[in-house]
GROMACS .gro file of C-alpha atoms in nm:
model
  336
    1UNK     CA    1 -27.319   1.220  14.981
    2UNK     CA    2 -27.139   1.413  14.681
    3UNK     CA    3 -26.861   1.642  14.776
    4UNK     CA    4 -26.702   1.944  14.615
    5UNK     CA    5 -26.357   1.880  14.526
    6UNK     CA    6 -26.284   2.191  14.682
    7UNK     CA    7 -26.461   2.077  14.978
    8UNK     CA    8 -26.275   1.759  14.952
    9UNK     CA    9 -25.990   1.858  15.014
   10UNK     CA   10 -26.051   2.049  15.275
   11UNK     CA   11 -26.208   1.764  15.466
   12UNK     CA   12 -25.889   1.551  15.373
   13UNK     CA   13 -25.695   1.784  15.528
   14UNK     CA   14 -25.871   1.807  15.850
   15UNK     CA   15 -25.877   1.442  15.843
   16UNK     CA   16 -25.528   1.411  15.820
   17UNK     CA   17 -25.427   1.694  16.057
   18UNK     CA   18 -25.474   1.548  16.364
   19UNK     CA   19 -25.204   1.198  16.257
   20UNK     CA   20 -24.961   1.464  16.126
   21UNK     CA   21 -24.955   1.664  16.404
   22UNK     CA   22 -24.913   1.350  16.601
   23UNK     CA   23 -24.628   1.234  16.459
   24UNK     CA   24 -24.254   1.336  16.380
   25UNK     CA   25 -24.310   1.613  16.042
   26UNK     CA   26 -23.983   1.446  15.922
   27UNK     CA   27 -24.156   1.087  15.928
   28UNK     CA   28 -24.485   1.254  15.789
   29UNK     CA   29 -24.611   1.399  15.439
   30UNK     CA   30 -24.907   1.541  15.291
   31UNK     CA   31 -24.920   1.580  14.896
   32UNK     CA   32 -25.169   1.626  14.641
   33UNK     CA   33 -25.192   1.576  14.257
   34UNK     CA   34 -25.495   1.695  14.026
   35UNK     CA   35 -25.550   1.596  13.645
   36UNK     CA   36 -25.783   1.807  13.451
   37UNK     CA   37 -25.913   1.896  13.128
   38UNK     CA   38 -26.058   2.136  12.934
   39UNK     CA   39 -26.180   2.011  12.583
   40UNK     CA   40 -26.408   1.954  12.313
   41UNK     CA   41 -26.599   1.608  12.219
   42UNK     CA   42 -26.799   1.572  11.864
   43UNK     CA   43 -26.990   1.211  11.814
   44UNK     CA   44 -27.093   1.133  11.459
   45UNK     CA   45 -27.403   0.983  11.467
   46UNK     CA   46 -27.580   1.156  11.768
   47UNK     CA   47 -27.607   1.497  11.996
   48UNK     CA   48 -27.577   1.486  12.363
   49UNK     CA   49 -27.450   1.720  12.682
   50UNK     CA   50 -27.113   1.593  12.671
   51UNK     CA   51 -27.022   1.772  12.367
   52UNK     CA   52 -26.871   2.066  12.344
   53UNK     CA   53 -26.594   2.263  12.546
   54UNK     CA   54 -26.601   2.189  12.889
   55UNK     CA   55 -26.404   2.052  13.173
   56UNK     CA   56 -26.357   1.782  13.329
   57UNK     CA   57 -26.170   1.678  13.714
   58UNK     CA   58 -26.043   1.358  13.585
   59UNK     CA   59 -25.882   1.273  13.951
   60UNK     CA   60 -25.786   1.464  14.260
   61UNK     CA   61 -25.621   1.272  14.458
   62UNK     CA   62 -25.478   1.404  14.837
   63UNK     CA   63 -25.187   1.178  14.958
   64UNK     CA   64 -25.070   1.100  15.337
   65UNK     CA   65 -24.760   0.902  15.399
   66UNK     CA   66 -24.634   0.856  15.717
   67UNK     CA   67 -24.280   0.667  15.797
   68UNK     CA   68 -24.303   0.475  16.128
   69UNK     CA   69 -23.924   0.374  16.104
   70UNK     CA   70 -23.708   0.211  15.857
   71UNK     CA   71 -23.960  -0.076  15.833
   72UNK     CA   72 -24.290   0.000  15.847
   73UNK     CA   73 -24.492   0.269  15.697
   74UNK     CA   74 -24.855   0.396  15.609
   75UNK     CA   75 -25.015   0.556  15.311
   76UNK     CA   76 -25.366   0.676  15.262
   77UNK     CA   77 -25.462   0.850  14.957
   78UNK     CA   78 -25.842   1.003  14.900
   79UNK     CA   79 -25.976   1.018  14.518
   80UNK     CA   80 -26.237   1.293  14.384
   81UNK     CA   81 -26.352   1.245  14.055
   82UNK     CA   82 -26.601   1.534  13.868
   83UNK     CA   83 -26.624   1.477  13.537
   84UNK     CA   84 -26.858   1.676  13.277
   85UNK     CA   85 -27.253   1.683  13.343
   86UNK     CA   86 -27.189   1.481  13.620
   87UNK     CA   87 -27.214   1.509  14.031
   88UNK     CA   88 -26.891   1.470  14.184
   89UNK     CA   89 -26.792   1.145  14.322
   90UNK     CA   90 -26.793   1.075  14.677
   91UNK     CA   91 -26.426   1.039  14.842
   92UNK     CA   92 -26.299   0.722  14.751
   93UNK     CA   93 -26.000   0.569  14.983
   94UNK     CA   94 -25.717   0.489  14.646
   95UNK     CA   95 -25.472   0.362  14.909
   96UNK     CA   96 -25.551   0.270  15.265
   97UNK     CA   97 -25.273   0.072  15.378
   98UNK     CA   98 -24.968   0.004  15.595
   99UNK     CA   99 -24.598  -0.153  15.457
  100UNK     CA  100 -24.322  -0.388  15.548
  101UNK     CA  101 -24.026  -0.314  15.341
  102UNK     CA  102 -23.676  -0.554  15.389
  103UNK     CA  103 -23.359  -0.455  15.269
  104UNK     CA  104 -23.364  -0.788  15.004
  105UNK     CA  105 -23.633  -0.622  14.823
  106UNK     CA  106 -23.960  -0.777  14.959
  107UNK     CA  107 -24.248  -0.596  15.112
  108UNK     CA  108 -24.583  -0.671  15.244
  109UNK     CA  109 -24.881  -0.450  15.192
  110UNK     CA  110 -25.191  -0.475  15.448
  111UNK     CA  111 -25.505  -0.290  15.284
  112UNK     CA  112 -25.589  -0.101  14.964
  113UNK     CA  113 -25.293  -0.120  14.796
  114UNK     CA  114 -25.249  -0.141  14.424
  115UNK     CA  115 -25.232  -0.433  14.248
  116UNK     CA  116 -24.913  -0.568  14.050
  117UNK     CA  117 -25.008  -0.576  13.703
  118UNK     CA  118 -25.225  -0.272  13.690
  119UNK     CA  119 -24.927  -0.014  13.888
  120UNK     CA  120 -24.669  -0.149  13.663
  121UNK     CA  121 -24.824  -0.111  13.337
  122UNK     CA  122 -24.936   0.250  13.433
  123UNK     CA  123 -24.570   0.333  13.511
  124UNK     CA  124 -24.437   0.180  13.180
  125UNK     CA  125 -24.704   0.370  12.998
  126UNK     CA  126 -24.666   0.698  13.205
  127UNK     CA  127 -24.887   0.960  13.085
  128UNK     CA  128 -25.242   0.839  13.355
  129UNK     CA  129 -25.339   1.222  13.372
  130UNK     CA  130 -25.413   1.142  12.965
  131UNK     CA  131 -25.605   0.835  13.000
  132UNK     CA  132 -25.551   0.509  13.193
  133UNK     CA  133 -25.358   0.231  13.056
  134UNK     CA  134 -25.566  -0.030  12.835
  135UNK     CA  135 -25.711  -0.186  13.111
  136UNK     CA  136 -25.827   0.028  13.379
  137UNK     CA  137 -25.974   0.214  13.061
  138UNK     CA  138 -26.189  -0.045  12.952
  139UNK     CA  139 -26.300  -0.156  13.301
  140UNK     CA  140 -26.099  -0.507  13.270
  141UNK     CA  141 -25.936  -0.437  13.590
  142UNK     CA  142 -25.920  -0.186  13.930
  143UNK     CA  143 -25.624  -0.062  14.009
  144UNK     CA  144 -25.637  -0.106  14.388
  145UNK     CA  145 -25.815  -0.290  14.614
  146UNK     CA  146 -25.854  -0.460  14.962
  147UNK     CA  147 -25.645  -0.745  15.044
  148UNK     CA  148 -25.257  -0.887  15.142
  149UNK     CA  149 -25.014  -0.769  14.828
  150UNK     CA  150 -24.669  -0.919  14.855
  151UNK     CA  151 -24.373  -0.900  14.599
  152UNK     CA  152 -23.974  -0.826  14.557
  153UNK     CA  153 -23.868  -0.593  14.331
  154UNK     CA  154 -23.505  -0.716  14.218
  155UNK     CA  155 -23.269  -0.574  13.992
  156UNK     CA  156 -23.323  -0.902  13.729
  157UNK     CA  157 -23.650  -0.990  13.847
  158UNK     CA  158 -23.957  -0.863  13.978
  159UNK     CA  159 -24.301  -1.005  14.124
  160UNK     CA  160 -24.597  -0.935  14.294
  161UNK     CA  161 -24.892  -1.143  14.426
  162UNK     CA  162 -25.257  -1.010  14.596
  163UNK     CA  163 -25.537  -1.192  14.746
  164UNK     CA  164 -25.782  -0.904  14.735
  165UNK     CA  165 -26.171  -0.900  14.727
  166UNK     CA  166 -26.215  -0.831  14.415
  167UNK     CA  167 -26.453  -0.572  14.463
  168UNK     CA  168 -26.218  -0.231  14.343
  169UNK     CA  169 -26.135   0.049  14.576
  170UNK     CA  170 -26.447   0.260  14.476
  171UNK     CA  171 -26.659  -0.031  14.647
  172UNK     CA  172 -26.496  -0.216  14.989
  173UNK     CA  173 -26.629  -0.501  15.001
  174UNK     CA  174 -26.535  -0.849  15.163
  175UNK     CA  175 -26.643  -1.070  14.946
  176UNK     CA  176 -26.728  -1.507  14.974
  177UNK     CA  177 -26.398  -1.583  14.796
  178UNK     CA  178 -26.069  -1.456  14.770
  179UNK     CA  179 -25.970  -1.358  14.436
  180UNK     CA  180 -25.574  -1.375  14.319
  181UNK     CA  181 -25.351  -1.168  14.096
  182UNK     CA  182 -24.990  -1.233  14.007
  183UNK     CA  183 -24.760  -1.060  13.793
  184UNK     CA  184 -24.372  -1.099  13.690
  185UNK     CA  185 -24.157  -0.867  13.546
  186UNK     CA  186 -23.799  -0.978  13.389
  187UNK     CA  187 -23.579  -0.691  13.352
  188UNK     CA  188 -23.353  -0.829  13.048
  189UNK     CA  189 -23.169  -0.499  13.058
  190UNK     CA  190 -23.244  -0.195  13.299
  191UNK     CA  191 -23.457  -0.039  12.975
  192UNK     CA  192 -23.629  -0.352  12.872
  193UNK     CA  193 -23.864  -0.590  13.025
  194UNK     CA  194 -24.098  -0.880  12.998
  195UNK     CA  195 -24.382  -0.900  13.156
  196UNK     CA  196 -24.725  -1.158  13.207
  197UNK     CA  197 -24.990  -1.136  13.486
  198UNK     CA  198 -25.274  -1.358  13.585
  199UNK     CA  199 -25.614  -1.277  13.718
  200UNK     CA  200 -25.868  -1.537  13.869
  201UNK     CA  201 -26.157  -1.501  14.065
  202UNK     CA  202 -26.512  -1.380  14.122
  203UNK     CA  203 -26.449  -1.031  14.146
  204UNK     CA  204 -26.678  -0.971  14.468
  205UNK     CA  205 -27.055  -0.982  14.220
  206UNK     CA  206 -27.137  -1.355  14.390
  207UNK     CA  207 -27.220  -1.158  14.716
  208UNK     CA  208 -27.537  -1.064  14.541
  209UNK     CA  209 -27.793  -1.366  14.746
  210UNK     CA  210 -28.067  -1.361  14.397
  211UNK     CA  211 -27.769  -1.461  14.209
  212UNK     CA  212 -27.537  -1.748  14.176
  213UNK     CA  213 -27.194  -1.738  14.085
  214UNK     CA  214 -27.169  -1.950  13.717
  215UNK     CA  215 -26.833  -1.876  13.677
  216UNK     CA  216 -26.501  -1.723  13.758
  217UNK     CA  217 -26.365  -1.411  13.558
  218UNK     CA  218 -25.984  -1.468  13.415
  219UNK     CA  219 -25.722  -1.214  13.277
  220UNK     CA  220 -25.423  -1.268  13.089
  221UNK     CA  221 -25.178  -0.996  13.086
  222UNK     CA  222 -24.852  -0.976  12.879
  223UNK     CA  223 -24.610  -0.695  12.773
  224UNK     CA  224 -24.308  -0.617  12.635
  225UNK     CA  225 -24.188  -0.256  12.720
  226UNK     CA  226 -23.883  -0.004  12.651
  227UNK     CA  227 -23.855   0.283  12.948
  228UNK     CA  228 -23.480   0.517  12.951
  229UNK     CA  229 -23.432   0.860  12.987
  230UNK     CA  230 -23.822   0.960  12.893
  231UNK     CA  231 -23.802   0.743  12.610
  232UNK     CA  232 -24.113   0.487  12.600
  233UNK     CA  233 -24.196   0.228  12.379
  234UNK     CA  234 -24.429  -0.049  12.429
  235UNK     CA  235 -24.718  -0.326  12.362
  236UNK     CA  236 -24.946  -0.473  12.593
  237UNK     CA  237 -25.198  -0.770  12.520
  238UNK     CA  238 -25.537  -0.880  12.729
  239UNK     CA  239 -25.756  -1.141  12.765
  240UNK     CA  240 -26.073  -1.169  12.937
  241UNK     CA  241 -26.290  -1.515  13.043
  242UNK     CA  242 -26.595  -1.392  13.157
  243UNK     CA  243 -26.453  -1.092  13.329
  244UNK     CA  244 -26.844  -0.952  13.331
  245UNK     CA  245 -27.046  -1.317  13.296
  246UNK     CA  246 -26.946  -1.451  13.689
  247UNK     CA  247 -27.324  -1.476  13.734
  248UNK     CA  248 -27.419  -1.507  13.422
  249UNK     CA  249 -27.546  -1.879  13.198
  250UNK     CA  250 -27.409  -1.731  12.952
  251UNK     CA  251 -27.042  -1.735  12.882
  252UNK     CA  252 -26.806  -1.461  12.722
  253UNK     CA  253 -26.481  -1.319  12.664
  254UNK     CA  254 -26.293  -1.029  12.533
  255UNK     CA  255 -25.938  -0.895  12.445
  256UNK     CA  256 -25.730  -0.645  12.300
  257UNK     CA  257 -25.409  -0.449  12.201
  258UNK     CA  258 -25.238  -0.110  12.314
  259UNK     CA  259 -24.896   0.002  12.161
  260UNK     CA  260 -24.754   0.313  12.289
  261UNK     CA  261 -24.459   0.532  12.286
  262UNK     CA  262 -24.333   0.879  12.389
  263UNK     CA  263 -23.980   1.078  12.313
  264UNK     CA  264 -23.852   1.380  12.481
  265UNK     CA  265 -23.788   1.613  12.263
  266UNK     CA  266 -23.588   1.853  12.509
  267UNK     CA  267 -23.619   1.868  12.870
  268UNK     CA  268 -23.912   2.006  12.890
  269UNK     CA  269 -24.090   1.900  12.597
  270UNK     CA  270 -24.209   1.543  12.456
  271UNK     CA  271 -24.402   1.418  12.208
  272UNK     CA  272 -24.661   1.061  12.281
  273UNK     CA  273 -24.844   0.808  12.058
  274UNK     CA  274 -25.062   0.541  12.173
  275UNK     CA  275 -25.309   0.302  11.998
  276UNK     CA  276 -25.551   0.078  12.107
  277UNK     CA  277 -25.800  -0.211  11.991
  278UNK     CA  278 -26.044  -0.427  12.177
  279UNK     CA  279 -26.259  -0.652  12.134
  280UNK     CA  280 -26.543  -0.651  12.412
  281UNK     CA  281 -26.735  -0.949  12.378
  282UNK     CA  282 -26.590  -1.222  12.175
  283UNK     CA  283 -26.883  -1.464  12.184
  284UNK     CA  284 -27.170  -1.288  12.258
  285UNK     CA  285 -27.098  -0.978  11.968
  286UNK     CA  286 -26.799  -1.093  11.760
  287UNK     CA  287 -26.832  -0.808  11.523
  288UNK     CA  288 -26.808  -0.504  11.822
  289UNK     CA  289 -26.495  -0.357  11.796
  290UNK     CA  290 -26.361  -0.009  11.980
  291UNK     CA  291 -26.024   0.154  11.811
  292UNK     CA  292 -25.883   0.470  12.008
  293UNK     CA  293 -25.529   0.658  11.913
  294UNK     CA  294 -25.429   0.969  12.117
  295UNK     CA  295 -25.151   1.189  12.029
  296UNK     CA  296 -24.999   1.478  12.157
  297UNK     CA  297 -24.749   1.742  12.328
  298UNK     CA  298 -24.637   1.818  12.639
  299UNK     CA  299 -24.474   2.070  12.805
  300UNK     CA  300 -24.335   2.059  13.152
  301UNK     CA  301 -24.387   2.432  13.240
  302UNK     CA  302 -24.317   2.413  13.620
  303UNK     CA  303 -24.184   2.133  13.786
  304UNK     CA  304 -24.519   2.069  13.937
  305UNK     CA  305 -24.732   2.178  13.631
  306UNK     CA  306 -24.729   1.982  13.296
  307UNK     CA  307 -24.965   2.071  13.011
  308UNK     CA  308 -25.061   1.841  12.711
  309UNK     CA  309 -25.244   1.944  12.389
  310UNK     CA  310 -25.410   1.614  12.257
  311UNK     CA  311 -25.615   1.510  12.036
  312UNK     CA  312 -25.862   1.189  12.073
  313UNK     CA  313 -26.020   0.990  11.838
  314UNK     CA  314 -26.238   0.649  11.879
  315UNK     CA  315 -26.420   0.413  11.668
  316UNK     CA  316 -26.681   0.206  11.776
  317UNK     CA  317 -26.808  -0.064  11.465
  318UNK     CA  318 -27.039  -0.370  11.479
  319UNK     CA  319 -27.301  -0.489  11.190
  320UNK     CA  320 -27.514  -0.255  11.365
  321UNK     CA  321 -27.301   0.041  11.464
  322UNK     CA  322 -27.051   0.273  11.361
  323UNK     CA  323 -26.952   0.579  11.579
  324UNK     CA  324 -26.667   0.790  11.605
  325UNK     CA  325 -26.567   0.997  11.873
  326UNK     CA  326 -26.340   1.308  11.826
  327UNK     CA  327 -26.185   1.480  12.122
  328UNK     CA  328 -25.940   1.756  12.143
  329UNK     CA  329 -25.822   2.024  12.393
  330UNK     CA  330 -25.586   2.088  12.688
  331UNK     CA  331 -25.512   1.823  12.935
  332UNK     CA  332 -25.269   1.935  13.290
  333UNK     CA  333 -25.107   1.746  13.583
  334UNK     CA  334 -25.049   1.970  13.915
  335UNK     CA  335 -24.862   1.777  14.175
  336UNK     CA  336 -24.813   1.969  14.515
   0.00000   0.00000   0.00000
């Protein structure tokens, strides 16, 4: 059933009323956070409904956090997506899960939780009400889904490691085998880190019974990333075995580069850069290649408001194809 975002959250709400209510309003929070758009897209070599000026709900997401005591605690967060001359999404669950936290720095996550290289990136990145890092964007990974996520964060060192289904948060699913991701994060100084993750696994598509599984999709993550006092700088690397061939003969793979970086210019305005390349199918179409930059402003005009003017620009090229994608317009980040 598609859902309103307005109606959304009012059915989040009334979800969640009953559990707050319930329980101690110190130990219990509701919060939202919205990124939208309004903007224009022109594509070189063809006309469709998606150009124009128009707007787009990129996410909606309603948050509910409840502390049970200085251990344990829950989080559920619902996600409404409505983007241009589409049907919004149905409610998807982002986070479902509850938390063991120890003073050493470990914790234990039972449910949708996210997973360790994907939440990491995102926060060295910053900017997700823009675009997601490079890749959620290019649908090499999920950034949450069902399983047991452990880690320690640690002032030198940091890890994290999920057995998870495989199957994202916008489809539960419990699939035939458990699929693993590990990442580790050395903190050479508290502005720079190292970082390499590791994905293996069938990523829930053997449960289909008319298809076999052939092989198992691999990721390779590594960064190396700058973060202090709003300044970013940074460069991520992927790549793919398979990631879309699990039950497929046919074998493939794919990869690709994103440098970014942002500066505050005073405290309430910053400039950001980011550039990305990607190869999507390495065997199959050597010559497809996607290039995307983004650049832009933004201005922190409440403390729950920022606005961004950006401008897009992408480049798809193969002996066959050459496109280009132009975007520009005004992009804002409400957190209440």
């Amino acid at each position: 059933m598609k859902i309103h975002p307005i109606a959304a959250l009012a059915v989040s709400m009334l979800l969640f009323t009953p559990t707050a209510l319930a329980a101690d309003d110190s130990a219990t929070t509701v919060s939202g956070q919205v990124f939208a758009n309004f903007s224009t897209i022109q594509i070189s070599d063809q006309h469709n409904d998606n150009e124009g000026w128009q707007a787009d709900l990129k996410r909606f997401y309603v948050n509910l956090e409840h502390q049970f005591n200085t251990d344990w605690s829950l989080k559920i967060t619902t996600d409404v997506q409505w983007m241009r001359q589409q049907e919004p999404t149905d409610i998807w669950f982002r986070h479902a899960y509850v938390e063991r936290r120890w003073k050493n720095g470990n914790f234990l996550k039972l449910g949708v939780a996210e997973l360790p290289w994907i939440d990491y990136v995102a926060r060295r990145v910053g900017y997700r009400y823009i675009d997601p890092s490079l890749n959620p964007k290019n649908q090499f990974a999920s950034p949450t889904d069902l399983g047991v996520h452990v880690g320690h964060k640690g002032e030198h060192l940091s890890y994290g490691f999920a057995m998870v289904s495989g199957a994202g948060f916008k489809k539960p699913a419990v699939a035939e085998q458990v699929d693993i991701e590990a990442a580790a994060m050395w903190h050479i100084t508290p502005a720079i880190d190292i970082a390499i993750g590791w994905y293996e696994g069938a990523r829930a598509l053997d449960k289909n019974p008319d298809l076999n599984k052939q092989h198992n999709a691999q990721r390779l993550n590594m960064a190396l990333s700058y973060m202090h006092k709003g300044a970013r700088l940074g460069i991520e690397y992927v790549y793919n075995d398979n990631w879309k061939q699990v039950t497929a003969v046919t074998e493939d793979a794919s990869d690709g580069w994103s440098v970014w970086a942002s500066y505050p210019l005073t405290p309430v305005y910053s400039v950001f850069a980011r550039y990305d390349i990607v190869h999507p199918s390495r065997r199959l179409n050597p010559t497809l290649k996607q290039d995307y930059l983004q650049f832009g402003v933004d201005w922190k005009i409440l403390p729950e408001l920022t606005l961004a003017l950006v401008a897009k620009t992408s480049d798809t090229t193969s002996i066959t194809l050459e496109r280009t994608q132009n975007e520009v317009g005004i992009w804002a980040m409400w957190n209440w």
